[in-house]
GROMACS .gro file of C-alpha atoms in nm:
model
  402
    1MET     CA    1  12.676  11.896  11.960
    2GLN     CA    2  12.744  12.116  12.264
    3THR     CA    3  12.430  12.256  12.425
    4ASN     CA    4  12.340  12.505  12.697
    5LEU     CA    5  11.964  12.495  12.749
    6VAL     CA    6  11.801  12.767  12.958
    7LYS     CA    7  11.668  12.657  13.297
    8GLU     CA    8  11.309  12.689  13.177
    9PHE     CA    9  11.365  12.388  12.951
   10ALA     CA   10  11.667  12.218  13.110
   11ASN     CA   11  11.471  12.129  13.423
   12THR     CA   12  11.185  11.957  13.240
   13THR     CA   13  11.153  11.599  13.116
   14GLU     CA   14  11.092  11.715  12.758
   15GLY     CA   15  11.383  11.960  12.773
   16GLN     CA   16  11.621  11.692  12.898
   17GLU     CA   17  11.508  11.456  12.621
   18ALA     CA   18  11.554  11.729  12.361
   19GLU     CA   19  11.901  11.808  12.491
   20ALA     CA   20  12.007  11.443  12.470
   21ILE     CA   21  11.888  11.429  12.109
   22LEU     CA   22  12.067  11.751  12.019
   23ARG     CA   23  12.393  11.626  12.167
   24ALA     CA   24  12.378  11.316  11.946
   25CYS     CA   25  12.399  11.528  11.629
   26VAL     CA   26  12.749  11.558  11.477
   27HIS     CA   27  12.661  11.812  11.202
   28CYS     CA   28  12.756  11.566  10.926
   29GLY     CA   29  12.476  11.667  10.690
   30PHE     CA   30  12.403  11.318  10.557
   31CYS     CA   31  12.038  11.391  10.644
   32THR     CA   32  12.012  11.669  10.387
   33ALA     CA   33  12.057  11.419  10.105
   34THR     CA   34  11.732  11.241  10.192
   35CYS     CA   35  11.518  11.532  10.315
   36PRO     CA   36  11.231  11.603  10.072
   37THR     CA   37  11.197  11.972  10.157
   38TYR     CA   38  11.571  12.036  10.137
   39GLN     CA   39  11.581  11.864   9.797
   40GLU     CA   40  11.305  12.097   9.677
   41LEU     CA   41  11.417  12.425   9.834
   42ASN     CA   42  11.795  12.390   9.878
   43ASP     CA   43  11.771  12.597  10.197
   44GLU     CA   44  11.973  12.477  10.497
   45ARG     CA   45  11.690  12.589  10.725
   46ASP     CA   46  11.454  12.356  10.540
   47GLY     CA   47  11.669  12.050  10.605
   48PRO     CA   48  11.713  11.850  10.928
   49ARG     CA   49  12.056  11.992  11.015
   50GLY     CA   50  11.940  12.352  10.977
   51ARG     CA   51  11.619  12.289  11.168
   52ILE     CA   52  11.821  12.127  11.447
   53TYR     CA   53  12.021  12.448  11.479
   54LEU     CA   54  11.700  12.653  11.486
   55MET     CA   55  11.558  12.431  11.760
   56LYS     CA   56  11.885  12.445  11.954
   57GLN     CA   57  11.884  12.825  11.944
   58PHE     CA   58  11.527  12.837  12.072
   59LEU     CA   59  11.595  12.591  12.356
   60GLU     CA   60  11.902  12.794  12.452
   61GLY     CA   61  11.690  13.104  12.502
   62ASN     CA   62  11.705  13.286  12.171
   63GLU     CA   63  11.390  13.467  12.063
   64VAL     CA   64  11.164  13.256  11.844
   65THR     CA   65  11.009  13.421  11.538
   66GLU     CA   66  10.747  13.336  11.277
   67LYS     CA   67  11.032  13.275  11.032
   68THR     CA   68  11.171  13.004  11.260
   69ARG     CA   69  10.830  12.845  11.294
   70THR     CA   70  10.779  12.854  10.917
   71HIS     CA   71  11.083  12.632  10.868
   72LEU     CA   72  10.970  12.395  11.145
   73ASP     CA   73  10.617  12.379  11.003
   74ARG     CA   74  10.756  12.300  10.660
   75CYS     CA   75  10.907  11.978  10.796
   76LEU     CA   76  10.699  11.673  10.700
   77THR     CA   77  10.825  11.471  10.999
   78CYS     CA   78  10.876  11.193  10.745
   79ARG     CA   79  11.184  11.083  10.944
   80SER     CA   80  11.381  10.991  10.636
   81CYS     CA   81  11.667  11.175  10.807
   82GLU     CA   82  11.655  10.924  11.093
   83THR     CA   83  11.709  10.635  10.854
   84THR     CA   84  12.007  10.815  10.703
   85CYS     CA   85  12.162  10.950  11.025
   86PRO     CA   86  12.477  10.758  11.130
   87SER     CA   87  12.447  10.893  11.485
   88GLY     CA   88  12.090  10.781  11.554
   89VAL     CA   89  11.948  11.129  11.610
   90GLN     CA   90  11.580  11.096  11.702
   91TYR     CA   91  11.475  11.393  11.496
   92GLY     CA   92  11.101  11.313  11.503
   93ARG     CA   93  11.088  11.334  11.882
   94LEU     CA   94  11.294  11.653  11.881
   95VAL     CA   95  11.067  11.834  11.637
   96ASP     CA   96  10.751  11.721  11.821
   97ILE     CA   97  10.888  11.852  12.150
   98THR     CA   98  11.010  12.181  12.008
   99ARG     CA   99  10.698  12.258  11.805
  100GLY     CA  100  10.489  12.218  12.119
  101LEU     CA  101  10.715  12.453  12.316
  102VAL     CA  102  10.726  12.708  12.034
  103ASP     CA  103  10.346  12.715  12.013
  104GLU     CA  104  10.334  12.788  12.387
  105LYS     CA  105  10.570  13.084  12.341
  106LEU     CA  106  10.447  13.226  12.012
  107GLU     CA  107  10.076  13.243  11.938
  108ARG     CA  108   9.979  13.153  11.585
  109PRO     CA  109   9.777  13.387  11.363
  110ARG     CA  110   9.401  13.352  11.409
  111ARG     CA  111   9.345  13.178  11.073
  112GLU     CA  112   9.607  12.912  11.148
  113ARG     CA  113   9.462  12.855  11.493
  114MET     CA  114   9.115  12.804  11.347
  115ILE     CA  115   9.233  12.556  11.082
  116ARG     CA  116   9.427  12.355  11.338
  117TRP     CA  117   9.135  12.362  11.579
  118ALA     CA  118   8.902  12.236  11.305
  119LEU     CA  119   9.141  11.954  11.214
  120ARG     CA  120   9.176  11.848  11.576
  121THR     CA  121   8.804  11.877  11.646
  122ILE     CA  122   8.662  11.703  11.337
  123VAL     CA  123   8.909  11.454  11.192
  124PRO     CA  124   8.985  11.239  11.503
  125LYS     CA  125   8.616  11.208  11.594
  126ARG     CA  126   8.436  10.950  11.381
  127ALA     CA  127   8.095  11.080  11.492
  128LEU     CA  128   8.176  11.412  11.322
  129PHE     CA  129   8.408  11.313  11.039
  130THR     CA  130   8.204  11.023  10.898
  131PRO     CA  131   7.879  11.215  10.831
  132LEU     CA  132   8.070  11.515  10.696
  133LEU     CA  133   8.261  11.291  10.456
  134ALA     CA  134   7.936  11.121  10.351
  135LEU     CA  135   7.788  11.463  10.277
  136GLY     CA  136   8.091  11.556  10.067
  137GLN     CA  137   8.066  11.225   9.878
  138MET     CA  138   7.697  11.287   9.809
  139PHE     CA  139   7.768  11.623   9.645
  140ARG     CA  140   8.107  11.523   9.502
  141PRO     CA  141   8.001  11.551   9.133
  142LEU     CA  142   7.898  11.912   9.191
  143LEU     CA  143   8.217  12.022   9.365
  144PRO     CA  144   8.494  12.221   9.193
  145GLU     CA  145   8.779  11.999   9.070
  146ALA     CA  146   9.024  12.125   9.334
  147LEU     CA  147   8.786  12.023   9.611
  148ARG     CA  148   8.643  11.713   9.438
  149SER     CA  149   8.988  11.555   9.419
  150LYS     CA  150   9.017  11.573   9.797
  151VAL     CA  151   8.691  11.384   9.857
  152PRO     CA  152   8.736  11.009   9.798
  153PRO     CA  153   8.449  10.825   9.626
  154ARG     CA  154   8.229  10.618   9.852
  155GLN     CA  155   8.370  10.268   9.897
  156ALA     CA  156   8.149   9.959   9.907
  157THR     CA  157   8.244   9.694  10.161
  158ARG     CA  158   8.196   9.321  10.174
  159PRO     CA  159   8.093   9.140  10.494
  160TRP     CA  160   8.333   9.117  10.787
  161PRO     CA  161   8.383   8.750  10.890
  162ALA     CA  162   8.262   8.639  11.231
  163ALA     CA  163   8.524   8.590  11.500
  164ARG     CA  164   8.552   8.210  11.508
  165HIS     CA  165   8.917   8.121  11.554
  166GLU     CA  166   9.125   8.052  11.862
  167ARG     CA  167   9.390   8.293  11.741
  168VAL     CA  168   9.277   8.656  11.779
  169VAL     CA  169   9.444   8.984  11.686
  170ILE     CA  170   9.323   9.341  11.734
  171ALA     CA  171   9.270   9.605  11.465
  172LEU     CA  172   9.232   9.980  11.509
  173ALA     CA  173   8.938  10.120  11.315
  174GLY     CA  174   9.092  10.466  11.340
  175CYS     CA  175   8.923  10.786  11.233
  176VAL     CA  176   8.978  10.863  10.864
  177GLN     CA  177   9.031  10.506  10.741
  178SER     CA  178   8.710  10.371  10.892
  179ALA     CA  179   8.511  10.638  10.706
  180ALA     CA  180   8.703  10.684  10.380
  181THR     CA  181   8.821  10.328  10.308
  182PRO     CA  182   8.618  10.093  10.530
  183ASN     CA  183   8.710   9.798  10.309
  184THR     CA  184   9.073   9.806  10.429
  185ASN     CA  185   9.015   9.648  10.769
  186ALA     CA  186   8.735   9.432  10.631
  187ALA     CA  187   8.969   9.295  10.362
  188ALA     CA  188   9.238   9.234  10.624
  189ALA     CA  189   8.985   9.047  10.838
  190ARG     CA  190   8.887   8.822  10.548
  191VAL     CA  191   9.248   8.746  10.455
  192LEU     CA  192   9.339   8.666  10.815
  193ASP     CA  193   9.024   8.455  10.848
  194ARG     CA  194   9.154   8.234  10.565
  195LEU     CA  195   9.472   8.188  10.771
  196GLY     CA  196   9.278   8.082  11.080
  197ILE     CA  197   9.306   8.415  11.263
  198SER     CA  198   9.019   8.640  11.375
  199LEU     CA  199   9.064   9.016  11.349
  200ILE     CA  200   8.853   9.218  11.592
  201GLU     CA  201   8.805   9.587  11.667
  202ALA     CA  202   8.724   9.764  11.994
  203SER     CA  203   8.433  10.002  11.936
  204GLU     CA  204   8.554  10.235  12.212
  205ALA     CA  205   8.893  10.288  12.045
  206GLY     CA  206   8.933  10.591  11.819
  207CYS     CA  207   9.206  10.809  11.675
  208CYS     CA  208   9.554  10.681  11.760
  209GLY     CA  209   9.647  11.025  11.893
  210ALA     CA  210   9.870  11.131  11.606
  211ILE     CA  211   9.657  11.422  11.485
  212ASN     CA  212   9.643  11.593  11.825
  213TYR     CA  213   9.998  11.508  11.922
  214HIS     CA  214  10.162  11.619  11.598
  215LEU     CA  215   9.962  11.945  11.603
  216SER     CA  216  10.120  12.031  11.940
  217ALA     CA  217   9.812  11.936  12.146
  218HIS     CA  218  10.020  11.687  12.341
  219ASP     CA  219   9.785  11.646  12.637
  220ASP     CA  220   9.489  11.571  12.410
  221GLY     CA  221   9.701  11.326  12.212
  222LEU     CA  222   9.800  11.145  12.530
  223ASP     CA  223   9.432  11.124  12.630
  224ASP     CA  224   9.357  10.962  12.293
  225MET     CA  225   9.625  10.705  12.371
  226ARG     CA  226   9.488  10.632  12.718
  227ARG     CA  227   9.137  10.583  12.575
  228ASN     CA  228   9.268  10.327  12.325
  229ILE     CA  229   9.464  10.144  12.592
  230ASP     CA  230   9.149  10.119  12.805
  231ALA     CA  231   8.954   9.990  12.504
  232TRP     CA  232   9.212   9.726  12.411
  233TRP     CA  233   9.315   9.606  12.755
  234PRO     CA  234   9.026   9.361  12.816
  235MET     CA  235   9.101   9.202  12.476
  236ILE     CA  236   9.468   9.173  12.563
  237GLU     CA  237   9.384   9.014  12.898
  238GLY     CA  238   9.150   8.785  12.705
  239GLY     CA  239   9.438   8.646  12.500
  240ALA     CA  240   9.475   8.864  12.188
  241GLU     CA  241   9.824   8.794  12.056
  242ALA     CA  242   9.896   9.117  11.869
  243ILE     CA  243   9.766   9.456  11.761
  244VAL     CA  244   9.785   9.446  11.382
  245MET     CA  245   9.797   9.782  11.207
  246THR     CA  246   9.661   9.836  10.857
  247ALA     CA  247   9.755  10.206  10.864
  248SER     CA  248  10.126  10.261  10.919
  249GLY     CA  249  10.071  10.617  11.042
  250CYS     CA  250   9.868  10.479  11.330
  251GLY     CA  251  10.112  10.192  11.376
  252ALA     CA  252  10.405  10.428  11.420
  253MET     CA  253  10.210  10.627  11.678
  254VAL     CA  254  10.095  10.323  11.878
  255GLN     CA  255  10.449  10.187  11.884
  256ASP     CA  256  10.543  10.512  12.061
  257TYR     CA  257  10.280  10.477  12.335
  258GLY     CA  258  10.527  10.313  12.570
  259HIS     CA  259  10.774  10.600  12.537
  260LEU     CA  260  10.522  10.882  12.548
  261LEU     CA  261  10.341  10.743  12.855
  262ARG     CA  262  10.653  10.618  13.033
  263ASP     CA  263  10.606  10.862  13.323
  264ASP     CA  264  10.234  10.795  13.372
  265PRO     CA  265  10.205  10.568  13.679
  266ASP     CA  266   9.864  10.437  13.572
  267TYR     CA  267   9.947  10.364  13.208
  268ALA     CA  268  10.324  10.317  13.171
  269HIS     CA  269  10.317   9.937  13.203
  270LYS     CA  270  10.013   9.891  12.980
  271ALA     CA  271  10.145  10.133  12.719
  272ALA     CA  272  10.480   9.954  12.702
  273ARG     CA  273  10.308   9.620  12.652
  274ILE     CA  274  10.080   9.756  12.381
  275SER     CA  275  10.373   9.912  12.194
  276ALA     CA  276  10.557   9.580  12.209
  277MET     CA  277  10.250   9.396  12.074
  278THR     CA  278  10.192   9.632  11.781
  279ARG     CA  279  10.280   9.493  11.438
  280ASP     CA  280  10.236   9.617  11.085
  281LEU     CA  281  10.002   9.391  10.887
  282GLY     CA  282  10.275   9.295  10.640
  283GLU     CA  283  10.521   9.218  10.918
  284PHE     CA  284  10.259   8.999  11.084
  285LEU     CA  285  10.170   8.812  10.765
  286LEU     CA  286  10.534   8.733  10.689
  287GLN     CA  287  10.535   8.512  10.998
  288GLU     CA  288  10.247   8.305  10.860
  289ASP     CA  289  10.215   8.034  10.594
  290LEU     CA  290  10.094   8.229  10.291
  291SER     CA  291  10.075   7.932  10.055
  292THR     CA  292   9.694   7.937  10.060
  293LEU     CA  293   9.675   8.302   9.957
  294ARG     CA  294   9.649   8.405   9.597
  295PRO     CA  295   9.564   8.739   9.435
  296ALA     CA  296   9.194   8.820   9.427
  297GLU     CA  297   9.211   8.862   9.050
  298SER     CA  298   9.467   8.951   8.787
  299SER     CA  299   9.613   9.267   8.938
  300GLY     CA  300   9.843   9.346   8.648
  301LYS     CA  301  10.169   9.520   8.728
  302VAL     CA  302  10.164   9.679   9.074
  303ALA     CA  303  10.367   9.979   9.192
  304VAL     CA  304  10.433   9.975   9.566
  305HIS     CA  305  10.449  10.298   9.765
  306CYS     CA  306  10.609  10.241  10.106
  307PRO     CA  307  10.483  10.513  10.346
  308CYS     CA  308  10.740  10.707  10.546
  309THR     CA  309  10.582  10.582  10.868
  310LEU     CA  310  10.635  10.223  10.757
  311GLN     CA  311  10.995  10.250  10.635
  312HIS     CA  312  11.140  10.522  10.860
  313ALA     CA  313  10.933  10.498  11.181
  314MET     CA  314  10.827  10.131  11.201
  315LYS     CA  315  11.146  10.017  11.021
  316GLN     CA  316  10.955   9.775  10.797
  317ASN     CA  317  11.083   9.880  10.457
  318GLY     CA  318  11.020   9.607  10.198
  319VAL     CA  319  10.758   9.407  10.390
  320MET     CA  320  10.477   9.481  10.143
  321GLU     CA  321  10.693   9.375   9.852
  322GLN     CA  322  10.789   9.050  10.025
  323VAL     CA  323  10.427   8.956  10.093
  324LEU     CA  324  10.308   9.046   9.744
  325ARG     CA  325  10.591   8.855   9.577
  326LYS     CA  326  10.523   8.550   9.795
  327VAL     CA  327  10.165   8.531   9.669
  328GLY     CA  328  10.266   8.581   9.306
  329ILE     CA  329  10.188   8.946   9.234
  330GLY     CA  330  10.410   9.116   8.976
  331LEU     CA  331  10.569   9.439   9.095
  332ALA     CA  332  10.659   9.741   8.885
  333GLU     CA  333  10.987   9.929   8.910
  334THR     CA  334  10.980  10.258   9.104
  335ARG     CA  335  11.242  10.512   9.213
  336ASP     CA  336  11.311  10.754   9.501
  337LYS     CA  337  11.137  10.517   9.739
  338HIS     CA  338  11.268  10.701  10.044
  339LEU     CA  339  11.100  11.033   9.955
  340CYS     CA  340  10.766  11.139  10.103
  341CYS     CA  341  10.451  11.166   9.890
  342GLY     CA  342  10.355  11.490  10.066
  343SER     CA  343  10.059  11.358  10.264
  344ALA     CA  344  10.223  11.345  10.608
  345GLY     CA  345   9.906  11.349  10.817
  346THR     CA  346   9.761  11.701  10.806
  347TYR     CA  347  10.058  11.840  10.607
  348SER     CA  348   9.868  11.828  10.276
  349ILE     CA  349   9.614  12.069  10.424
  350LEU     CA  350   9.850  12.294  10.620
  351GLN     CA  351  10.127  12.309  10.356
  352PRO     CA  352   9.939  12.256  10.028
  353GLU     CA  353  10.199  12.406   9.791
  354MET     CA  354  10.489  12.191   9.907
  355SER     CA  355  10.261  11.891   9.945
  356GLN     CA  356  10.153  11.913   9.580
  357ARG     CA  357  10.512  11.949   9.460
  358LEU     CA  358  10.609  11.634   9.646
  359LEU     CA  359  10.301  11.453   9.519
  360GLY     CA  360  10.393  11.533   9.159
  361ASN     CA  361  10.743  11.396   9.218
  362LYS     CA  362  10.609  11.083   9.382
  363LEU     CA  363  10.362  11.007   9.102
  364LYS     CA  364  10.641  11.030   8.847
  365ALA     CA  365  10.856  10.799   9.059
  366LEU     CA  366  10.574  10.546   9.099
  367THR     CA  367  10.471  10.534   8.733
  368ILE     CA  368  10.804  10.510   8.548
  369ASP     CA  369  10.727  10.144   8.469
  370ASN     CA  370  10.364  10.214   8.368
  371PRO     CA  371  10.196  10.008   8.643
  372ASP     CA  372   9.829   9.912   8.628
  373ARG     CA  373   9.770  10.017   8.988
  374ILE     CA  374   9.943  10.164   9.294
  375VAL     CA  375   9.926  10.015   9.642
  376THR     CA  376  10.030  10.153   9.978
  377ALA     CA  377   9.997  10.080  10.350
  378ASN     CA  378   9.868  10.406  10.493
  379ILE     CA  379   9.533  10.578  10.455
  380GLY     CA  380   9.678  10.929  10.427
  381CYS     CA  381   9.912  10.828  10.145
  382GLN     CA  382   9.635  10.634   9.973
  383LEU     CA  383   9.398  10.931   9.965
  384HIS     CA  384   9.669  11.182   9.876
  385ILE     CA  385   9.818  10.981   9.589
  386GLY     CA  386   9.469  10.882   9.473
  387SER     CA  387   9.366  11.248   9.448
  388LYS     CA  388   9.591  11.297   9.143
  389ALA     CA  389   9.672  10.948   9.013
  390ASP     CA  390   9.538  10.838   8.675
  391ARG     CA  391   9.510  10.474   8.784
  392PRO     CA  392   9.365  10.289   9.087
  393VAL     CA  393   9.527  10.348   9.426
  394GLN     CA  394   9.438  10.108   9.707
  395HIS     CA  395   9.560   9.936  10.020
  396TRP     CA  396   9.778   9.639   9.929
  397ILE     CA  397   9.578   9.393  10.141
  398GLU     CA  398   9.285   9.435   9.900
  399LEU     CA  399   9.487   9.251   9.635
  400LEU     CA  400   9.473   8.937   9.850
  401ASP     CA  401   9.102   8.959   9.933
  402ARG     CA  402   8.908   8.723   9.708
   0.00000   0.00000   0.00000
């Protein structure tokens, strides 16, 4: 694609990166076949190719309007288009860059600004989010159905095993997962403990940075990343062999630390090492001898939902299925595995109508074989699918925790 960026953008690091991505696009349109919003709306501007043209026009100096931003906001950033693209267009990076620049040029309406501020202020901060969620769970039976479905029931946890093995890996507690589904990391710790590996968390680490960064608060997102690097670095110097992610949304973000902090003289080297050390839990387990693992109980037939961040960003499509099959769990048939469930971080809050349409599609795709339960690898997907599912929805590692 030929480009002619205005000097305002052409002379910046982000502008140069965006231009390189734009030039990789060959207009083929393969991406439209796997874009969830294009499949729903059949509007070129709501598919990757059309959005690329909108972003190109903005970066070349054309006036940006609310209509343009509407189409960019409607993108889930699921990155299914990247998996399909024969030219390797890094669409996720392009849309992150352009959204940030558009928000600098065009102020959002007051209501949108307040919602985004609230999301960025509350959700990434455990000290705020955890007590607010606990309050919602306390009054959950009294809430209207529409709101009650968005508040997950309180989850009981079993003890976390003591760190006692020579092999050590790091887990990220995160923000939402540690409050809403605290048993996820605890279950992972118990499973790894049976394999002779200790899973530890750094109390100073927090949100991976995705919420701020994907809501165009790039500087705040980068600060989140630096805080986590500082929290993990003593453990890494102490011999931790990997950072094992139980939430693929966080995993995809942490694997990008090296790229996003590449120009920071104080953090570039550390960020690159941390990105290289980051592994999805399923990917990590596939390297181990799983012969001692068996399902915690009869799980029945299990439908696997592979999050977009796991299959399109971390490129680990099929890892959950491989682990579950190795330990003898029967899997149900599903369809349209490449399509997003509609969670997409804060998308389910900011774009509720489209999010619910995609959720309905996903539930049909996951239940065609009448499974007894649904498992996934990302907290956002787990909560979103669980809000409407008529059967249990949980993290897949819980099936191996006996």
